[in-house]
Amino acid sequence: MRKLRMGMIGGGKGSFIGDVHRKAAAIDGMIELVCGAFSSSAERSAASGKALYLPEDRCYGSFAEMIAKEKELPEGERMDFVSIVTPNHMHFEPAKLALENGFHVVCDKPMTLTIEESEILVELVKKTGLLFALTHNYTGYPMVKQARDMIANGDLGKIRKVQVQYLQGWLATEVEKTDNKQASWRVDPSKSGVGGALGDIGTHAENLLEFITGLQISEMAADLGRFGAGRTLDDDGNMLVRLSNGAKGSISFSQIATGEENNLGIRVYGEKGSLEWYQENPNKLYTRWLDQPLKIFTPGGNDLYDAAAMTSRIPSGHPEGYLEAFATVYRNFGKELTGRIEGTSVPAQDYPGVEDGLRGVRFIHAAVESDRNNAAWTSL
């Protein structure tokens, strides 16, 4: 068994998410970074690669050059997969080219700017049989997996109501008018797409709802806000949702919620009980029942389902957080890819994939359409 070889597209000097991906991929000792096209500038890409201690000849000036030259290398040297950590508008072309050239893909969300682009990637994955992971990293928390499996097992009974929130405050002022690169591309429709906060964090709320409940959003009524002066993309949103089993729900997301940091949370109400989880306190899953006292589940604690028990890396009482949850996506993807490479039988692993990416992009476009029609009910 050897380490998997990762090539990175984007994520050069100054990139928050690129650094997160590299750290997360390395946590379990399964994956090593061997090459990259870290910037649209060949000079900046080379400088970023040097800072990461990569050989000069494995630091490329473009993603097209990287994919072409890596494909020419012997199988024992070339990268096994690409990790795409660029702004939204640069997800589709690298993912498409990688799949067309036989490389597996890990990609940030939202997967693409348009539904049509997402459908192309779905078909490419089906055609090639290659692996595709989407980094909805919040699915990697042990207590999120516990919540999902409790609902799937019927512990809460039929689900009736779901509430999800994702509140941040970092765009409460017009920081994009300063030298904040993270803000500038997120408020730019040419780079972010039709959704602002909707695409950046709203898709996480949508994915968390569908992942935990096992239900799909069938319709929504969305009211999007644009509070920052001169912003054309949403920085706030509220929506009512109807779920595939007849349950009702709501999603509230914002990046202008002054004072909030990364307040992602979910509450699910069933016929027999309910559960509650918050990303800022991720090691506690609160459950309430018709005829039992409050019960709190913790990683490594009692009465966990297998997925939650296996996700924890350290003994109970030792906090695991954002990087570990992110790493779980890479670990599960890596297990499946290692099996492919070694020719061993590995069951399909638990990580978000290309179909989840398509769901997320449809969610964005349905919300924008609903908002344009005065929050009219809109089907996904």
CSV table of C-alpha atoms in Angstrom, one decimal:
chain,number,residue,atom,x,y,z
A,1,MET,CA,0.0,0.0,0.0
A,2,ARG,CA,1.4,3.4,-1.0
A,3,LYS,CA,0.3,7.0,-0.4
A,4,LEU,CA,-2.1,8.4,-3.0
A,5,ARG,CA,-0.6,11.2,-5.1
A,6,MET,CA,-2.6,14.4,-5.3
A,7,GLY,CA,-2.3,17.3,-7.7
A,8,MET,CA,-3.9,20.6,-6.8
A,9,ILE,CA,-5.5,23.2,-9.0
A,10,GLY,CA,-5.7,26.6,-7.3
A,11,GLY,CA,-4.9,27.1,-3.6
A,12,GLY,CA,-1.7,29.1,-4.0
A,13,LYS,CA,-0.2,31.6,-1.6
A,14,GLY,CA,-2.9,33.5,0.4
A,15,SER,CA,-5.6,30.9,-0.3
A,16,PHE,CA,-7.5,29.9,2.8
A,17,ILE,CA,-9.3,26.9,1.4
A,18,GLY,CA,-6.2,25.6,-0.4
A,19,ASP,CA,-4.4,25.3,2.8
A,20,VAL,CA,-7.4,23.7,4.5
A,21,HIS,CA,-7.5,21.0,1.7
A,22,ARG,CA,-3.8,20.3,2.0
A,23,LYS,CA,-4.0,19.9,5.8
A,24,ALA,CA,-7.1,17.8,5.6
A,25,ALA,CA,-5.8,15.5,3.0
A,26,ALA,CA,-2.6,14.9,5.0
A,27,ILE,CA,-4.3,14.1,8.4
A,28,ASP,CA,-4.7,10.4,7.9
A,29,GLY,CA,-1.3,9.8,6.2
A,30,MET,CA,-2.9,8.4,3.1
A,31,ILE,CA,-2.3,11.3,0.7
A,32,GLU,CA,0.6,13.4,-0.4
A,33,LEU,CA,0.7,16.5,-2.6
A,34,VAL,CA,3.0,15.8,-5.6
A,35,CYS,CA,2.2,18.6,-8.0
A,36,GLY,CA,0.1,21.6,-8.7
A,37,ALA,CA,-1.1,24.5,-10.8
A,38,PHE,CA,-1.6,26.8,-7.9
A,39,SER,CA,-2.4,30.0,-9.8
A,40,SER,CA,-3.4,31.4,-13.2
A,41,SER,CA,0.0,33.1,-13.2
A,42,ALA,CA,2.9,30.7,-13.9
A,43,GLU,CA,5.2,32.8,-11.7
A,44,ARG,CA,2.8,32.7,-8.7
A,45,SER,CA,2.2,29.0,-9.2
A,46,ALA,CA,6.0,28.3,-9.2
A,47,ALA,CA,6.4,30.4,-6.0
A,48,SER,CA,3.6,28.6,-4.3
A,49,GLY,CA,5.0,25.2,-5.2
A,50,LYS,CA,8.4,26.2,-3.9
A,51,ALA,CA,6.9,27.3,-0.6
A,52,LEU,CA,5.3,23.8,-0.4
A,53,TYR,CA,8.7,22.1,-1.1
A,54,LEU,CA,7.6,20.7,-4.4
A,55,PRO,CA,10.0,20.0,-7.2
A,56,GLU,CA,10.2,22.8,-9.7
A,57,ASP,CA,9.2,20.5,-12.6
A,58,ARG,CA,6.0,19.5,-10.9
A,59,CYS,CA,4.7,23.1,-10.5
A,60,TYR,CA,2.8,24.0,-13.6
A,61,GLY,CA,1.6,27.3,-15.2
A,62,SER,CA,-1.9,26.1,-15.9
A,63,PHE,CA,-4.2,23.2,-15.1
A,64,ALA,CA,-4.2,22.1,-18.7
A,65,GLU,CA,-0.4,21.9,-18.7
A,66,MET,CA,-0.5,19.9,-15.4
A,67,ILE,CA,-3.0,17.4,-16.6
A,68,ALA,CA,-1.2,16.9,-19.9
A,69,LYS,CA,2.3,16.5,-18.5
A,70,GLU,CA,1.2,14.3,-15.5
A,71,LYS,CA,-0.6,12.0,-18.0
A,72,GLU,CA,2.8,11.6,-19.8
A,73,LEU,CA,4.6,10.4,-16.6
A,74,PRO,CA,4.9,6.7,-15.8
A,75,GLU,CA,2.0,5.3,-13.8
A,76,GLY,CA,4.3,4.9,-10.8
A,77,GLU,CA,5.0,8.7,-10.7
A,78,ARG,CA,2.0,10.6,-12.0
A,79,MET,CA,-0.7,12.0,-9.8
A,80,ASP,CA,-3.7,9.8,-9.0
A,81,PHE,CA,-6.3,12.5,-8.6
A,82,VAL,CA,-6.8,16.3,-8.8
A,83,SER,CA,-8.1,18.5,-6.0
A,84,ILE,CA,-9.8,21.6,-7.4
A,85,VAL,CA,-9.8,24.5,-4.9
A,86,THR,CA,-10.4,27.5,-7.2
A,87,PRO,CA,-13.1,30.1,-7.2
A,88,ASN,CA,-16.4,28.8,-8.5
A,89,HIS,CA,-16.0,29.7,-12.1
A,90,MET,CA,-12.9,27.6,-12.4
A,91,HIS,CA,-14.4,24.3,-11.2
A,92,PHE,CA,-16.0,23.0,-14.4
A,93,GLU,CA,-13.2,23.1,-17.0
A,94,PRO,CA,-10.5,21.5,-14.8
A,95,ALA,CA,-12.9,18.8,-13.6
A,96,LYS,CA,-14.0,18.0,-17.1
A,97,LEU,CA,-10.4,17.9,-18.5
A,98,ALA,CA,-9.3,15.7,-15.6
A,99,LEU,CA,-12.1,13.2,-16.1
A,100,GLU,CA,-11.5,13.1,-19.8
A,101,ASN,CA,-7.8,12.3,-19.2
A,102,GLY,CA,-8.4,9.5,-16.7
A,103,PHE,CA,-7.9,11.3,-13.4
A,104,HIS,CA,-10.2,11.1,-10.4
A,105,VAL,CA,-11.5,14.4,-8.9
A,106,VAL,CA,-12.1,16.1,-5.6
A,107,CYS,CA,-13.8,19.4,-6.1
A,108,ASP,CA,-15.0,22.3,-4.0
A,109,LYS,CA,-18.7,23.3,-4.0
A,110,PRO,CA,-20.7,24.6,-5.8
A,111,MET,CA,-19.6,22.1,-8.4
A,112,THR,CA,-20.3,24.4,-11.4
A,113,LEU,CA,-21.9,27.7,-12.3
A,114,THR,CA,-24.7,26.2,-14.5
A,115,ILE,CA,-27.0,23.1,-14.3
A,116,GLU,CA,-25.9,22.2,-17.8
A,117,GLU,CA,-22.2,22.0,-16.7
A,118,SER,CA,-23.1,19.9,-13.7
A,119,GLU,CA,-25.1,17.5,-15.9
A,120,ILE,CA,-22.0,17.1,-18.2
A,121,LEU,CA,-19.9,16.1,-15.2
A,122,VAL,CA,-22.5,13.6,-14.0
A,123,GLU,CA,-22.4,12.0,-17.4
A,124,LEU,CA,-18.6,12.0,-17.6
A,125,VAL,CA,-18.4,10.3,-14.2
A,126,LYS,CA,-20.9,7.6,-15.4
A,127,LYS,CA,-19.1,7.2,-18.7
A,128,THR,CA,-15.5,6.9,-17.2
A,129,GLY,CA,-16.3,5.2,-14.0
A,130,LEU,CA,-13.9,7.5,-12.2
A,131,LEU,CA,-14.4,8.7,-8.6
A,132,PHE,CA,-15.7,12.2,-7.9
A,133,ALA,CA,-15.8,13.7,-4.4
A,134,LEU,CA,-17.5,17.0,-3.5
A,135,THR,CA,-16.1,18.7,-0.4
A,136,HIS,CA,-19.3,19.2,1.6
A,137,ASN,CA,-17.0,18.8,4.6
A,138,TYR,CA,-19.7,19.2,7.3
A,139,THR,CA,-20.9,15.7,6.4
A,140,GLY,CA,-17.7,14.4,7.9
A,141,TYR,CA,-18.5,15.2,11.5
A,142,PRO,CA,-19.2,12.1,13.6
A,143,MET,CA,-22.4,13.5,15.1
A,144,VAL,CA,-23.7,14.5,11.6
A,145,LYS,CA,-23.4,10.8,10.6
A,146,GLN,CA,-25.0,9.8,13.9
A,147,ALA,CA,-28.0,12.1,13.2
A,148,ARG,CA,-28.3,10.7,9.7
A,149,ASP,CA,-28.3,7.1,10.8
A,150,MET,CA,-30.7,7.7,13.6
A,151,ILE,CA,-33.2,9.1,11.2
A,152,ALA,CA,-32.6,6.4,8.6
A,153,ASN,CA,-33.2,3.8,11.3
A,154,GLY,CA,-36.5,5.3,12.2
A,155,ASP,CA,-35.5,6.4,15.7
A,156,LEU,CA,-37.3,9.8,15.3
A,157,GLY,CA,-40.3,8.4,13.4
A,158,LYS,CA,-41.6,10.1,10.3
A,159,ILE,CA,-39.9,13.5,9.8
A,160,ARG,CA,-42.3,16.4,10.0
A,161,LYS,CA,-40.2,19.6,10.2
A,162,VAL,CA,-36.7,20.7,9.6
A,163,GLN,CA,-34.9,24.0,10.3
A,164,VAL,CA,-31.4,24.8,9.0
A,165,GLN,CA,-29.4,28.0,9.6
A,166,TYR,CA,-26.0,29.1,8.3
A,167,LEU,CA,-25.1,32.5,9.7
A,168,GLN,CA,-21.9,34.5,9.1
A,169,GLY,CA,-21.1,38.2,9.6
A,170,TRP,CA,-17.9,38.7,7.7
A,171,LEU,CA,-19.6,40.6,4.8
A,172,ALA,CA,-21.5,42.9,7.1
A,173,THR,CA,-19.4,45.8,5.7
A,174,GLU,CA,-18.2,46.2,2.1
A,175,VAL,CA,-14.9,44.4,2.7
A,176,GLU,CA,-14.7,43.6,-1.0
A,177,LYS,CA,-13.8,47.2,-1.6
A,178,THR,CA,-10.6,46.7,0.4
A,179,ASP,CA,-7.8,44.2,-0.6
A,180,ASN,CA,-9.8,41.2,0.7
A,181,LYS,CA,-9.5,38.7,-2.1
A,182,GLN,CA,-11.8,36.2,-0.5
A,183,ALA,CA,-14.6,38.8,-0.5
A,184,SER,CA,-13.9,40.3,-4.0
A,185,TRP,CA,-14.5,37.1,-6.0
A,186,ARG,CA,-17.5,36.0,-3.9
A,187,VAL,CA,-19.5,39.2,-4.8
A,188,ASP,CA,-18.5,39.0,-8.5
A,189,PRO,CA,-21.1,37.2,-10.6
A,190,SER,CA,-18.5,36.3,-13.3
A,191,LYS,CA,-16.6,34.3,-10.6
A,192,SER,CA,-19.2,33.3,-8.1
A,193,GLY,CA,-22.1,32.6,-10.5
A,194,VAL,CA,-25.8,33.6,-10.0
A,195,GLY,CA,-25.6,33.0,-6.2
A,196,GLY,CA,-23.6,34.9,-3.6
A,197,ALA,CA,-24.0,33.7,-0.1
A,198,LEU,CA,-26.5,31.3,-1.6
A,199,GLY,CA,-23.8,29.4,-3.4
A,200,ASP,CA,-21.1,29.9,-0.8
A,201,ILE,CA,-23.0,28.7,2.3
A,202,GLY,CA,-26.6,28.2,1.3
A,203,THR,CA,-25.5,25.0,-0.6
A,204,HIS,CA,-24.0,23.7,2.7
A,205,ALA,CA,-27.3,24.2,4.4
A,206,GLU,CA,-29.1,22.4,1.6
A,207,ASN,CA,-26.7,19.5,1.6
A,208,LEU,CA,-26.7,19.1,5.4
A,209,LEU,CA,-30.5,19.0,5.3
A,210,GLU,CA,-30.7,16.4,2.6
A,211,PHE,CA,-27.7,14.4,4.0
A,212,ILE,CA,-29.1,14.1,7.5
A,213,THR,CA,-32.8,13.6,6.7
A,214,GLY,CA,-32.3,11.4,3.6
A,215,LEU,CA,-35.1,13.5,2.1
A,216,GLN,CA,-34.9,15.9,-0.9
A,217,ILE,CA,-36.1,19.4,-1.2
A,218,SER,CA,-38.9,19.2,-3.8
A,219,GLU,CA,-40.0,22.9,-3.8
A,220,MET,CA,-38.9,26.2,-2.3
A,221,ALA,CA,-40.0,29.8,-1.8
A,222,ALA,CA,-36.9,31.9,-1.6
A,223,ASP,CA,-36.4,35.6,-0.5
A,224,LEU,CA,-32.9,36.8,-1.2
A,225,GLY,CA,-31.3,40.0,0.2
A,226,ARG,CA,-28.6,42.3,-1.1
A,227,PHE,CA,-27.6,44.6,1.7
A,228,GLY,CA,-24.1,45.5,0.8
A,229,ALA,CA,-23.9,48.7,-1.2
A,230,GLY,CA,-23.6,48.0,-4.9
A,231,ARG,CA,-23.8,44.2,-4.5
A,232,THR,CA,-25.7,42.4,-7.3
A,233,LEU,CA,-25.4,39.0,-5.7
A,234,ASP,CA,-27.3,38.0,-2.5
A,235,ASP,CA,-25.6,38.2,0.8
A,236,ASP,CA,-28.6,37.0,2.8
A,237,GLY,CA,-31.5,34.7,2.3
A,238,ASN,CA,-34.5,33.0,3.8
A,239,MET,CA,-36.6,30.2,2.3
A,240,LEU,CA,-39.5,27.9,3.0
A,241,VAL,CA,-39.0,24.4,1.7
A,242,ARG,CA,-41.2,21.4,1.1
A,243,LEU,CA,-39.6,18.0,1.4
A,244,SER,CA,-40.1,14.8,-0.6
A,245,ASN,CA,-42.0,13.0,2.2
A,246,GLY,CA,-44.4,15.9,2.8
A,247,ALA,CA,-42.4,17.5,5.7
A,248,LYS,CA,-42.0,21.3,5.9
A,249,GLY,CA,-38.9,23.2,6.5
A,250,SER,CA,-37.0,26.5,6.5
A,251,ILE,CA,-33.5,27.5,5.6
A,252,SER,CA,-31.9,30.8,6.7
A,253,PHE,CA,-28.4,31.8,5.6
A,254,SER,CA,-26.6,35.1,5.8
A,255,GLN,CA,-23.1,36.6,5.5
A,256,ILE,CA,-24.3,40.0,6.9
A,257,ALA,CA,-25.5,38.7,10.3
A,258,THR,CA,-23.3,41.0,12.3
A,259,GLY,CA,-21.3,39.2,15.0
A,260,GLU,CA,-21.9,35.7,13.7
A,261,GLU,CA,-18.9,33.6,12.9
A,262,ASN,CA,-19.7,30.2,11.4
A,263,ASN,CA,-23.1,29.4,12.9
A,264,LEU,CA,-24.3,26.4,11.0
A,265,GLY,CA,-27.0,24.4,12.7
A,266,ILE,CA,-29.9,22.0,12.1
A,267,ARG,CA,-33.0,20.9,14.0
A,268,VAL,CA,-35.1,18.0,12.8
A,269,TYR,CA,-38.5,17.1,14.3
A,270,GLY,CA,-40.1,13.6,13.9
A,271,GLU,CA,-43.2,11.9,15.3
A,272,LYS,CA,-41.2,10.3,18.2
A,273,GLY,CA,-38.3,12.6,18.8
A,274,SER,CA,-36.1,15.4,17.6
A,275,LEU,CA,-32.4,16.2,17.2
A,276,GLU,CA,-30.3,19.3,17.2
A,277,TRP,CA,-26.7,19.9,16.1
A,278,TYR,CA,-24.4,23.0,15.7
A,279,GLN,CA,-21.1,23.2,13.8
A,280,GLU,CA,-19.6,25.6,16.4
A,281,ASN,CA,-20.1,22.9,19.0
A,282,PRO,CA,-19.8,19.8,16.8
A,283,ASN,CA,-19.2,17.1,19.4
A,284,LYS,CA,-22.7,17.3,20.9
A,285,LEU,CA,-25.8,15.9,19.3
A,286,TYR,CA,-28.9,16.8,21.3
A,287,THR,CA,-31.9,14.5,21.1
A,288,ARG,CA,-35.3,15.0,22.7
A,289,TRP,CA,-38.1,12.4,23.0
A,290,LEU,CA,-41.8,12.1,23.7
A,291,ASP,CA,-41.3,9.8,26.7
A,292,GLN,CA,-37.6,9.9,27.6
A,293,PRO,CA,-35.3,12.5,29.0
A,294,LEU,CA,-32.9,14.6,26.9
A,295,LYS,CA,-30.0,12.5,25.6
A,296,ILE,CA,-26.7,13.9,24.3
A,297,PHE,CA,-24.5,11.9,22.0
A,298,THR,CA,-20.8,12.5,21.7
A,299,PRO,CA,-18.0,11.1,19.5
A,300,GLY,CA,-16.6,7.9,21.0
A,301,GLY,CA,-19.6,7.8,23.4
A,302,ASN,CA,-22.3,5.2,24.0
A,303,ASP,CA,-25.0,4.0,21.6
A,304,LEU,CA,-23.4,5.3,18.4
A,305,TYR,CA,-24.2,3.8,15.0
A,306,ASP,CA,-21.2,2.3,13.1
A,307,ALA,CA,-20.6,5.3,10.8
A,308,ALA,CA,-20.3,7.7,13.7
A,309,ALA,CA,-18.2,5.4,15.8
A,310,MET,CA,-15.7,4.7,12.9
A,311,THR,CA,-15.4,8.4,11.9
A,312,SER,CA,-13.8,9.4,15.3
A,313,ARG,CA,-10.0,9.3,15.3
A,314,ILE,CA,-9.4,9.8,19.0
A,315,PRO,CA,-10.9,8.7,22.3
A,316,SER,CA,-14.1,10.3,23.7
A,317,GLY,CA,-13.6,13.7,25.4
A,318,HIS,CA,-10.9,14.8,22.9
A,319,PRO,CA,-12.5,17.4,20.6
A,320,GLU,CA,-12.4,16.9,16.9
A,321,GLY,CA,-13.3,19.8,14.6
A,322,TYR,CA,-13.4,21.4,11.2
A,323,LEU,CA,-10.1,20.0,9.8
A,324,GLU,CA,-10.9,16.4,11.0
A,325,ALA,CA,-14.4,16.6,9.4
A,326,PHE,CA,-12.8,17.8,6.2
A,327,ALA,CA,-10.3,15.0,6.4
A,328,THR,CA,-13.0,12.4,6.6
A,329,VAL,CA,-14.1,13.3,3.1
A,330,TYR,CA,-10.6,12.8,1.9
A,331,ARG,CA,-10.1,9.6,3.9
A,332,ASN,CA,-13.3,7.9,2.6
A,333,PHE,CA,-12.5,9.0,-1.0
A,334,GLY,CA,-9.0,7.7,-0.4
A,335,LYS,CA,-10.1,4.3,0.8
A,336,GLU,CA,-12.2,3.8,-2.3
A,337,LEU,CA,-9.4,5.0,-4.6
A,338,THR,CA,-6.8,2.9,-2.9
A,339,GLY,CA,-9.0,-0.2,-3.5
A,340,ARG,CA,-9.3,0.8,-7.2
A,341,ILE,CA,-5.6,1.1,-7.6
A,342,GLU,CA,-4.7,-2.1,-5.7
A,343,GLY,CA,-7.5,-4.1,-7.4
A,344,THR,CA,-9.1,-5.0,-4.1
A,345,SER,CA,-12.8,-5.0,-3.3
A,346,VAL,CA,-13.7,-1.9,-1.3
A,347,PRO,CA,-17.3,-1.1,-0.7
A,348,ALA,CA,-18.5,2.3,-1.8
A,349,GLN,CA,-17.5,4.8,0.8
A,350,ASP,CA,-19.5,7.6,2.5
A,351,TYR,CA,-18.7,11.0,0.9
A,352,PRO,CA,-20.6,13.5,-1.2
A,353,GLY,CA,-20.4,12.9,-4.9
A,354,VAL,CA,-21.2,14.3,-8.3
A,355,GLU,CA,-24.9,13.8,-7.9
A,356,ASP,CA,-24.8,15.9,-4.7
A,357,GLY,CA,-23.1,18.6,-6.8
A,358,LEU,CA,-25.9,18.6,-9.3
A,359,ARG,CA,-28.4,18.9,-6.5
A,360,GLY,CA,-26.6,21.9,-5.1
A,361,VAL,CA,-26.5,23.7,-8.4
A,362,ARG,CA,-30.2,23.1,-9.1
A,363,PHE,CA,-30.8,24.4,-5.6
A,364,ILE,CA,-29.0,27.7,-6.4
A,365,HIS,CA,-30.8,28.2,-9.6
A,366,ALA,CA,-34.2,27.4,-8.2
A,367,ALA,CA,-33.7,29.8,-5.3
A,368,VAL,CA,-32.7,32.6,-7.7
A,369,GLU,CA,-35.7,31.9,-9.9
A,370,SER,CA,-38.0,31.9,-6.9
A,371,ASP,CA,-36.6,35.2,-5.7
A,372,ARG,CA,-37.0,36.8,-9.1
A,373,ASN,CA,-40.7,35.8,-9.0
A,374,ASN,CA,-41.4,37.4,-5.6
A,375,ALA,CA,-40.6,34.2,-3.6
A,376,ALA,CA,-43.0,32.1,-5.7
A,377,TRP,CA,-42.9,28.3,-5.0
A,378,THR,CA,-40.4,26.8,-7.4
A,379,SER,CA,-39.6,23.2,-8.1
A,380,LEU,CA,-36.1,21.7,-8.0
